[in-house]
Coordinates of C-alpha atoms and ligand atoms in Angstrom, one line a residue:
M1 CA 77.2 50.5 -113.2
G2 CA 74.3 49.5 -115.3
L3 CA 72.0 51.1 -117.8
I4 CA 68.4 51.0 -116.7
V5 CA 65.2 51.9 -118.4
M6 CA 62.5 52.9 -115.9
K7 CA 59.0 53.4 -117.3
F8 CA 56.2 55.1 -115.3
G9 CA 52.6 54.6 -116.2
G10 CA 49.8 57.1 -116.0
T11 CA 48.7 56.5 -112.4
S12 CA 52.3 56.7 -111.2
V13 CA 52.6 60.2 -112.7
G14 CA 49.0 61.3 -112.0
S15 CA 49.9 64.5 -110.1
I16 CA 52.8 66.8 -109.5
E17 CA 53.1 65.1 -106.1
R18 CA 53.4 61.7 -107.7
I19 CA 55.9 62.9 -110.4
R20 CA 58.0 64.2 -107.5
R21 CA 58.0 60.8 -106.0
V22 CA 58.9 59.2 -109.3
A23 CA 61.7 61.7 -109.6
G24 CA 63.0 60.7 -106.2
R25 CA 63.1 57.1 -107.3
I26 CA 65.0 57.9 -110.4
M27 CA 67.5 60.0 -108.4
E28 CA 68.1 57.1 -106.1
R29 CA 68.9 54.9 -109.1
K30 CA 71.1 57.5 -110.6
R31 CA 73.0 58.0 -107.3
S32 CA 73.6 54.3 -107.0
G33 CA 75.7 54.7 -110.1
D34 CA 73.4 53.6 -112.9
Q35 CA 72.6 55.4 -116.1
V36 CA 68.9 56.0 -116.4
I37 CA 66.5 56.5 -119.2
A38 CA 63.0 57.3 -117.9
V39 CA 60.0 56.7 -120.1
V40 CA 56.7 58.3 -119.1
S41 CA 53.0 58.0 -119.9
A42 CA 50.5 60.8 -119.9
M43 CA 49.4 62.0 -116.4
G44 CA 46.5 59.9 -115.1
K45 CA 43.6 59.8 -117.4
T46 CA 44.9 62.5 -119.7
T47 CA 44.8 60.4 -122.9
D48 CA 41.2 59.4 -122.2
E49 CA 40.3 63.0 -121.7
L50 CA 42.0 64.0 -125.0
V51 CA 40.2 61.3 -126.8
R52 CA 37.0 62.5 -125.3
L53 CA 37.7 66.1 -126.4
A54 CA 38.4 64.9 -129.9
N55 CA 35.1 63.0 -130.0
E56 CA 33.3 66.0 -128.7
A57 CA 34.8 68.1 -131.4
V58 CA 33.8 65.9 -134.3
R59 CA 32.1 62.5 -134.8
R60 CA 35.0 60.6 -136.3
P61 CA 38.3 62.5 -135.6
N62 CA 40.9 62.5 -138.3
K63 CA 43.5 59.9 -137.3
R64 CA 46.5 62.2 -138.1
E65 CA 45.1 65.0 -135.9
L66 CA 44.2 62.5 -133.2
D67 CA 47.8 61.4 -133.0
M68 CA 49.0 65.0 -133.0
L69 CA 46.7 65.6 -130.0
L70 CA 47.3 62.4 -128.0
S71 CA 51.1 62.7 -128.3
T72 CA 50.9 65.9 -126.2
G73 CA 49.9 64.0 -123.1
E74 CA 53.2 62.2 -122.8
Q75 CA 55.1 65.4 -123.6
Q76 CA 53.5 67.1 -120.6
T77 CA 54.8 64.5 -118.2
C78 CA 58.1 64.4 -119.9
A79 CA 58.7 68.1 -119.5
L80 CA 57.4 68.2 -115.9
L81 CA 59.4 65.3 -114.7
T82 CA 62.6 66.8 -116.3
M83 CA 62.0 70.2 -114.6
I84 CA 61.6 68.5 -111.3
L85 CA 64.7 66.3 -111.7
E86 CA 66.7 69.4 -112.5
D87 CA 65.2 71.2 -109.6
M88 CA 66.5 68.3 -107.5
G89 CA 69.9 69.0 -108.8
A90 CA 70.2 66.4 -111.5
A91 CA 71.2 66.9 -115.1
A92 CA 68.3 65.8 -117.1
L93 CA 67.0 66.1 -120.7
S94 CA 63.5 65.6 -122.0
L95 CA 63.0 64.1 -125.5
T96 CA 59.8 63.6 -127.5
G97 CA 59.6 60.4 -129.4
W98 CA 61.1 61.9 -132.5
Q99 CA 63.8 63.7 -130.6
A100 CA 64.7 60.3 -129.2
G101 CA 65.1 59.0 -132.7
I102 CA 62.0 56.7 -132.7
T103 CA 60.9 56.0 -136.3
T104 CA 57.6 54.2 -136.8
E105 CA 55.6 52.9 -139.8
S106 CA 53.1 55.2 -141.3
V107 CA 50.0 54.2 -139.4
F108 CA 48.2 56.6 -137.2
G109 CA 46.9 55.4 -133.9
N110 CA 48.6 52.0 -133.8
A111 CA 52.1 52.4 -135.4
R112 CA 54.9 50.0 -134.9
I113 CA 58.4 51.1 -134.2
K114 CA 60.7 50.5 -137.1
E115 CA 64.0 51.8 -135.9
I116 CA 65.6 53.8 -133.2
Q117 CA 68.5 56.2 -133.8
T118 CA 70.1 56.4 -130.4
E119 CA 72.9 58.9 -131.0
R120 CA 71.4 61.8 -129.2
L121 CA 70.2 59.7 -126.4
Q122 CA 73.5 58.0 -125.9
K123 CA 75.3 61.3 -126.0
A124 CA 73.2 62.7 -123.2
L125 CA 73.7 59.6 -121.2
H126 CA 77.4 59.9 -121.6
Q127 CA 77.2 63.5 -120.4
G128 CA 75.8 62.0 -117.2
K129 CA 72.2 63.1 -117.9
I130 CA 69.0 61.4 -117.0
V131 CA 67.2 61.1 -120.2
V132 CA 63.4 61.4 -120.0
V133 CA 61.5 60.2 -123.1
A134 CA 57.9 60.7 -123.9
G135 CA 56.3 57.3 -124.4
F136 CA 53.7 56.1 -126.8
Q137 CA 54.9 58.1 -129.9
G138 CA 57.3 58.3 -132.8
I139 CA 57.6 59.8 -136.2
T140 CA 57.3 58.5 -139.7
E141 CA 59.8 58.8 -142.5
N142 CA 57.6 61.7 -143.7
D143 CA 57.9 63.4 -140.3
E144 CA 54.4 62.7 -139.2
I145 CA 53.7 62.2 -135.5
T146 CA 52.3 58.8 -134.7
T147 CA 51.2 57.0 -131.6
L148 CA 51.8 53.4 -130.8
G149 CA 48.3 52.3 -129.6
R150 CA 46.8 52.6 -126.2
G151 CA 49.2 51.4 -123.5
G152 CA 52.1 51.9 -126.0
S153 CA 54.5 53.6 -123.6
D154 CA 55.5 50.1 -122.4
T155 CA 56.6 49.4 -126.0
T156 CA 58.6 52.6 -126.1
A157 CA 60.4 51.5 -122.9
V158 CA 61.2 48.0 -124.1
A159 CA 62.2 49.2 -127.6
L160 CA 64.6 51.8 -126.1
A161 CA 66.0 49.2 -123.7
A162 CA 66.6 46.9 -126.7
A163 CA 68.1 49.7 -128.8
V164 CA 70.6 50.8 -126.1
Q165 CA 71.1 47.2 -124.8
A166 CA 70.0 48.2 -121.3
D167 CA 70.6 45.8 -118.4
L168 CA 67.0 46.0 -117.3
C169 CA 63.7 47.5 -118.2
E170 CA 61.5 48.2 -115.2
I171 CA 57.8 48.9 -115.8
Y172 CA 56.5 50.9 -112.8
T173 CA 52.7 50.7 -112.4
D174 CA 49.9 50.9 -109.9
V175 CA 49.9 47.2 -109.1
D176 CA 52.6 45.1 -107.5
G177 CA 53.2 42.9 -110.5
V178 CA 51.5 40.4 -112.8
Y179 CA 48.6 38.6 -111.1
T180 CA 47.1 35.2 -111.8
T181 CA 44.1 37.3 -112.8
D182 CA 42.6 40.7 -112.1
P183 CA 42.1 40.9 -108.3
R184 CA 39.1 43.2 -108.9
Y185 CA 37.3 40.2 -110.3
V186 CA 38.8 37.4 -108.2
K187 CA 39.8 38.1 -104.6
A188 CA 42.1 35.1 -104.4
A189 CA 44.2 36.4 -107.3
R190 CA 47.9 36.2 -106.4
K191 CA 51.0 38.1 -107.6
L192 CA 53.3 35.9 -109.6
D193 CA 57.1 36.0 -108.9
E194 CA 57.9 35.0 -112.4
I195 CA 56.3 34.4 -115.7
S196 CA 57.8 33.4 -119.1
Y197 CA 57.8 35.7 -122.1
D198 CA 55.5 33.4 -123.9
E199 CA 53.0 33.2 -121.1
M200 CA 53.1 36.9 -120.6
L201 CA 52.6 37.5 -124.3
E202 CA 49.4 35.4 -124.3
M203 CA 48.2 37.1 -121.1
A204 CA 48.9 40.5 -122.6
Y205 CA 47.3 39.7 -125.9
L206 CA 44.3 38.2 -124.1
G207 CA 43.6 41.4 -122.3
A208 CA 45.6 41.4 -119.1
G209 CA 46.1 45.1 -119.2
V210 CA 49.3 45.3 -117.1
L211 CA 51.6 45.2 -120.2
H212 CA 51.3 46.3 -123.8
P213 CA 51.5 43.1 -125.9
R214 CA 54.0 44.6 -128.3
A215 CA 56.2 45.5 -125.4
V216 CA 56.3 41.8 -124.4
E217 CA 56.9 40.8 -128.0
N218 CA 59.9 43.0 -128.2
A219 CA 61.2 42.0 -124.8
K220 CA 61.1 38.4 -126.0
K221 CA 62.6 39.1 -129.4
Y222 CA 65.5 41.1 -128.0
K223 CA 65.8 39.2 -124.7
V224 CA 65.2 42.3 -122.6
P225 CA 65.0 41.5 -118.9
L226 CA 61.7 42.9 -117.8
V227 CA 60.3 43.6 -114.4
V228 CA 56.8 44.8 -113.6
R229 CA 56.5 46.5 -110.2
S230 CA 54.7 49.1 -108.2
S231 CA 55.8 52.7 -108.1
F232 CA 54.1 53.2 -104.8
N233 CA 56.0 50.7 -102.7
D234 CA 59.2 48.6 -102.7
T235 CA 57.6 45.2 -103.2
E236 CA 59.5 43.1 -105.6
G237 CA 57.6 42.8 -108.8
T238 CA 57.1 40.1 -111.3
V239 CA 60.1 39.1 -113.4
I240 CA 59.4 38.2 -117.0
K241 CA 62.0 36.1 -118.6
E242 CA 62.8 33.1 -120.8
E243 CA 61.3 29.8 -119.7
A244 CA 63.2 28.9 -116.6
Q245 CA 62.8 27.1 -113.4
M246 CA 59.4 28.5 -112.7
E247 CA 57.7 28.7 -109.4
N248 CA 55.3 25.9 -109.9
Q249 CA 54.5 23.1 -112.3
M250 CA 50.9 23.8 -112.6
S251 CA 49.7 23.7 -116.1
V252 CA 47.8 27.0 -115.8
R253 CA 49.6 30.1 -114.6
G254 CA 47.0 32.7 -115.1
L255 CA 43.6 33.7 -116.5
A256 CA 43.2 36.5 -118.9
F257 CA 39.9 38.0 -120.2
E258 CA 38.5 40.6 -122.4
R259 CA 35.1 42.2 -122.4
N260 CA 33.2 43.9 -125.2
V261 CA 33.9 41.2 -127.6
V262 CA 31.7 41.1 -130.7
K263 CA 31.0 38.1 -132.8
V264 CA 30.4 38.8 -136.5
T265 CA 28.8 36.1 -138.7
L266 CA 28.6 36.2 -142.5
H267 CA 25.9 33.8 -143.8
G268 CA 25.6 32.3 -147.2
L269 CA 29.1 32.7 -148.5
P270 CA 30.2 31.0 -151.7
N271 CA 31.9 27.8 -150.9
K272 CA 35.1 28.4 -152.8
M273 CA 38.8 28.3 -152.2
T274 CA 39.4 32.1 -152.0
T275 CA 36.4 33.0 -149.8
L276 CA 38.3 33.1 -146.5
S277 CA 41.3 35.0 -147.9
D278 CA 39.0 37.5 -149.6
V279 CA 37.1 38.3 -146.4
F280 CA 40.2 38.6 -144.2
K281 CA 42.3 40.4 -146.7
K282 CA 39.7 43.2 -146.8
L283 CA 39.5 43.4 -143.1
A284 CA 43.3 43.3 -142.7
D285 CA 43.6 46.1 -145.2
A286 CA 41.3 48.2 -143.0
R287 CA 43.6 47.2 -140.1
I288 CA 40.9 45.4 -138.2
N289 CA 42.2 42.8 -135.8
I290 CA 40.4 39.5 -136.0
D291 CA 40.5 37.1 -133.2
I292 CA 38.7 33.7 -133.1
I293 CA 37.6 32.4 -136.4
I294 CA 35.1 29.6 -137.0
Q295 CA 33.8 28.4 -140.4
N296 CA 30.8 26.2 -140.9
I297 CA 29.7 24.4 -144.0
S298 CA 26.1 23.4 -144.3
E299 CA 23.5 22.9 -147.0
N300 CA 23.0 26.7 -147.0
G301 CA 26.7 27.2 -148.0
L302 CA 29.5 28.5 -146.0
S303 CA 29.1 30.6 -142.9
L304 CA 31.9 32.3 -141.2
S305 CA 32.1 33.7 -137.7
F306 CA 34.8 35.8 -136.1
T307 CA 35.3 38.0 -133.1
I308 CA 36.5 41.6 -133.0
A309 CA 36.8 44.3 -130.4
V310 CA 33.7 46.4 -130.1
N311 CA 35.8 49.5 -131.1
D312 CA 36.3 48.0 -134.5
L313 CA 32.6 47.2 -135.1
D314 CA 31.7 50.3 -137.1
D315 CA 34.8 49.9 -139.4
T316 CA 34.1 46.2 -139.8
I317 CA 30.5 46.7 -140.8
D318 CA 31.6 49.5 -143.2
V319 CA 34.1 47.3 -144.9
L320 CA 31.8 44.2 -145.1
E321 CA 28.9 46.2 -146.5
K322 CA 31.0 47.9 -149.0
E323 CA 32.4 44.6 -150.2
K324 CA 29.2 42.6 -149.9
A325 CA 28.9 42.0 -153.7
A326 CA 32.6 41.3 -154.1
I327 CA 32.7 38.8 -151.2
G328 CA 29.3 37.4 -152.1
Y329 CA 27.7 36.7 -148.8
Q330 CA 23.9 36.8 -148.1
Y331 CA 23.6 38.6 -144.8
L332 CA 25.6 39.7 -141.8
E333 CA 24.8 39.2 -138.2
T334 CA 26.5 40.6 -135.1
E335 CA 26.3 39.6 -131.4
A336 CA 27.7 42.1 -129.0
G337 CA 28.2 41.9 -125.2
L338 CA 30.4 38.8 -125.2
A339 CA 33.5 38.1 -123.1
K340 CA 36.5 36.0 -123.8
V341 CA 38.1 34.1 -120.9
S342 CA 41.4 32.3 -121.4
I343 CA 43.6 30.0 -119.3
V344 CA 47.3 30.4 -120.0
G345 CA 50.3 28.3 -119.0
S346 CA 53.3 26.7 -120.7
G347 CA 52.7 23.6 -118.7
M348 CA 49.6 22.9 -120.8
A349 CA 51.6 21.8 -123.8
S350 CA 52.7 18.7 -121.9
N351 CA 49.5 18.2 -119.9
P352 CA 46.6 16.6 -121.6
G353 CA 43.1 17.3 -120.4
V354 CA 43.5 20.9 -119.5
A355 CA 41.0 22.0 -122.0
A356 CA 38.5 19.4 -121.0
T357 CA 38.9 20.4 -117.3
C358 CA 38.2 24.1 -118.3
F359 CA 35.1 23.2 -120.4
S360 CA 33.6 21.1 -117.7
A361 CA 34.3 23.6 -115.0
L362 CA 32.3 26.2 -117.1
S363 CA 29.5 23.9 -118.1
D364 CA 29.1 22.7 -114.4
Q365 CA 28.2 26.4 -113.7
G366 CA 25.7 26.5 -116.5
I367 CA 28.0 28.7 -118.6
L368 CA 27.5 28.2 -122.3
I369 CA 30.6 28.3 -124.4
K370 CA 30.0 30.0 -127.7
M371 CA 33.4 29.8 -129.4
V372 CA 36.7 28.2 -128.5
S373 CA 40.3 28.7 -129.7
T374 CA 43.5 27.1 -128.5
S375 CA 47.2 27.3 -128.8
E376 CA 49.9 25.2 -127.2
I377 CA 49.8 27.3 -124.1
K378 CA 46.2 28.7 -123.9
V379 CA 42.6 27.8 -124.2
S380 CA 40.2 30.7 -124.9
T381 CA 36.4 30.5 -124.6
V382 CA 33.9 33.1 -125.6
I383 CA 30.9 33.4 -123.3
A384 CA 28.1 35.8 -122.5
G385 CA 29.6 38.9 -120.8
E386 CA 27.2 38.5 -117.8
N387 CA 29.0 35.2 -117.0
L388 CA 32.5 36.6 -116.9
E389 CA 32.9 37.0 -113.2
K390 CA 31.5 33.6 -112.4
A391 CA 33.8 32.0 -115.1
L392 CA 36.9 33.6 -113.7
Q393 CA 36.0 32.5 -110.1
V394 CA 35.4 28.9 -111.0
L395 CA 38.5 28.6 -113.3
H396 CA 40.7 30.2 -110.7
E397 CA 39.5 27.6 -108.2
T398 CA 39.6 24.7 -110.5
F399 CA 43.2 25.3 -111.5
Q400 CA 44.2 26.2 -107.9
L401 CA 45.7 29.5 -108.9
D402 CA 45.6 30.8 -105.4
M403 CA 48.3 28.4 -104.3
T404 CA 52.0 28.7 -104.8
V405 CA 53.5 25.2 -105.2
R406 CA 57.2 25.4 -105.1
V407 CA 59.2 22.6 -106.6
G408 CA 62.8 21.5 -106.2
Ligands
LIG1 N1 49.0 57.4 -122.5 C1 48.8 56.3 -123.4 C2 47.5 55.6 -123.0 O1 46.9 56.0 -122.0 C3 49.9 55.4 -123.5 C4 50.3 54.7 -122.2 O2 50.0 55.2 -121.2 O3 51.1 53.8 -122.3 O4 47.1 54.7 -123.6
LIG2 MG1 49.9 50.7 -119.3

């Protein structure tokens, strides 16, 4: 007998019909003798629709009220699934984030889980109940409802799995697993049997939408065995685990990308020790995520470029304009419509020349690289958004990602 966390994403619970199918899958698991905690997302595009309504209501919705609103999406699914499970003869209990004991920091819209009190959940499991938890939400120490950021139900699932020391956390979604890259962009994209936590972490952070990055972070930290698989078939998914005997030795395992990247440049900054910390502290205080950073020293002083997601553009400009005198820059420039393409693979660390191969593959296609950043296991390039598809194609071919090379 094991303890399994099964998480079902929005598409998997997109209609009553689909929730019924999910319930069937959970019942199968339960009958096989496992204890089950199910974590659910909002039905289909419910969260998008709620965001849309809020934006129709007012120009900049209050973040507390937005969380109040968005958290209801998951609660709907949670209650509906529990009703159906009970109708099928199971004992089941639905819990909101706070009922499940999930405490978060006090940040609306993108809160991190601080702690999970599992007593109530454990008690229900011991009573033989299937526990259904609303994903994507928690409560602060001051009893405010928070949400965990878009895609955050994955994080709920992994955090719960860690808290109750589950044997496995399964993420059920609308694709068969983790792919070398998005098959909608590259036809030859292939499902991976395995990927390491570190590689998955890079892929997730770099925009591979299949898993919420913080879910992978937690899985790595607490060594939660994780599987991503389809809720629509029985195909074996992708196993995400510690570095192990991986399926191939190729230096690149996958390509991730992100669209709607904006490059912000501050010109004419004072060339002093504290300039960088001043700028980024102010942006950090406003909870703006900065990605690639480049500084340039010329006779006109210091200039600083960094990338952000387009959603943060308004806030970024607000902060920088407000702090213009304090920071002491001359003028601000933004370039929108960019894309970031990254190659990811643990094998890179021990394989020189991967970056060079990536750059020449892109330049051979006439694709201009505007910014670069690297880590031990990834190389990211920022290019014009219109070149995204071409870049993905050529990199997928160059690194032979369509081929499985088994070793040993
Ligand atoms: N419903 C939320 C979203 O759409 C959270 C999730 O599905 O993971 O972002
Ligand atoms: Mg998701």
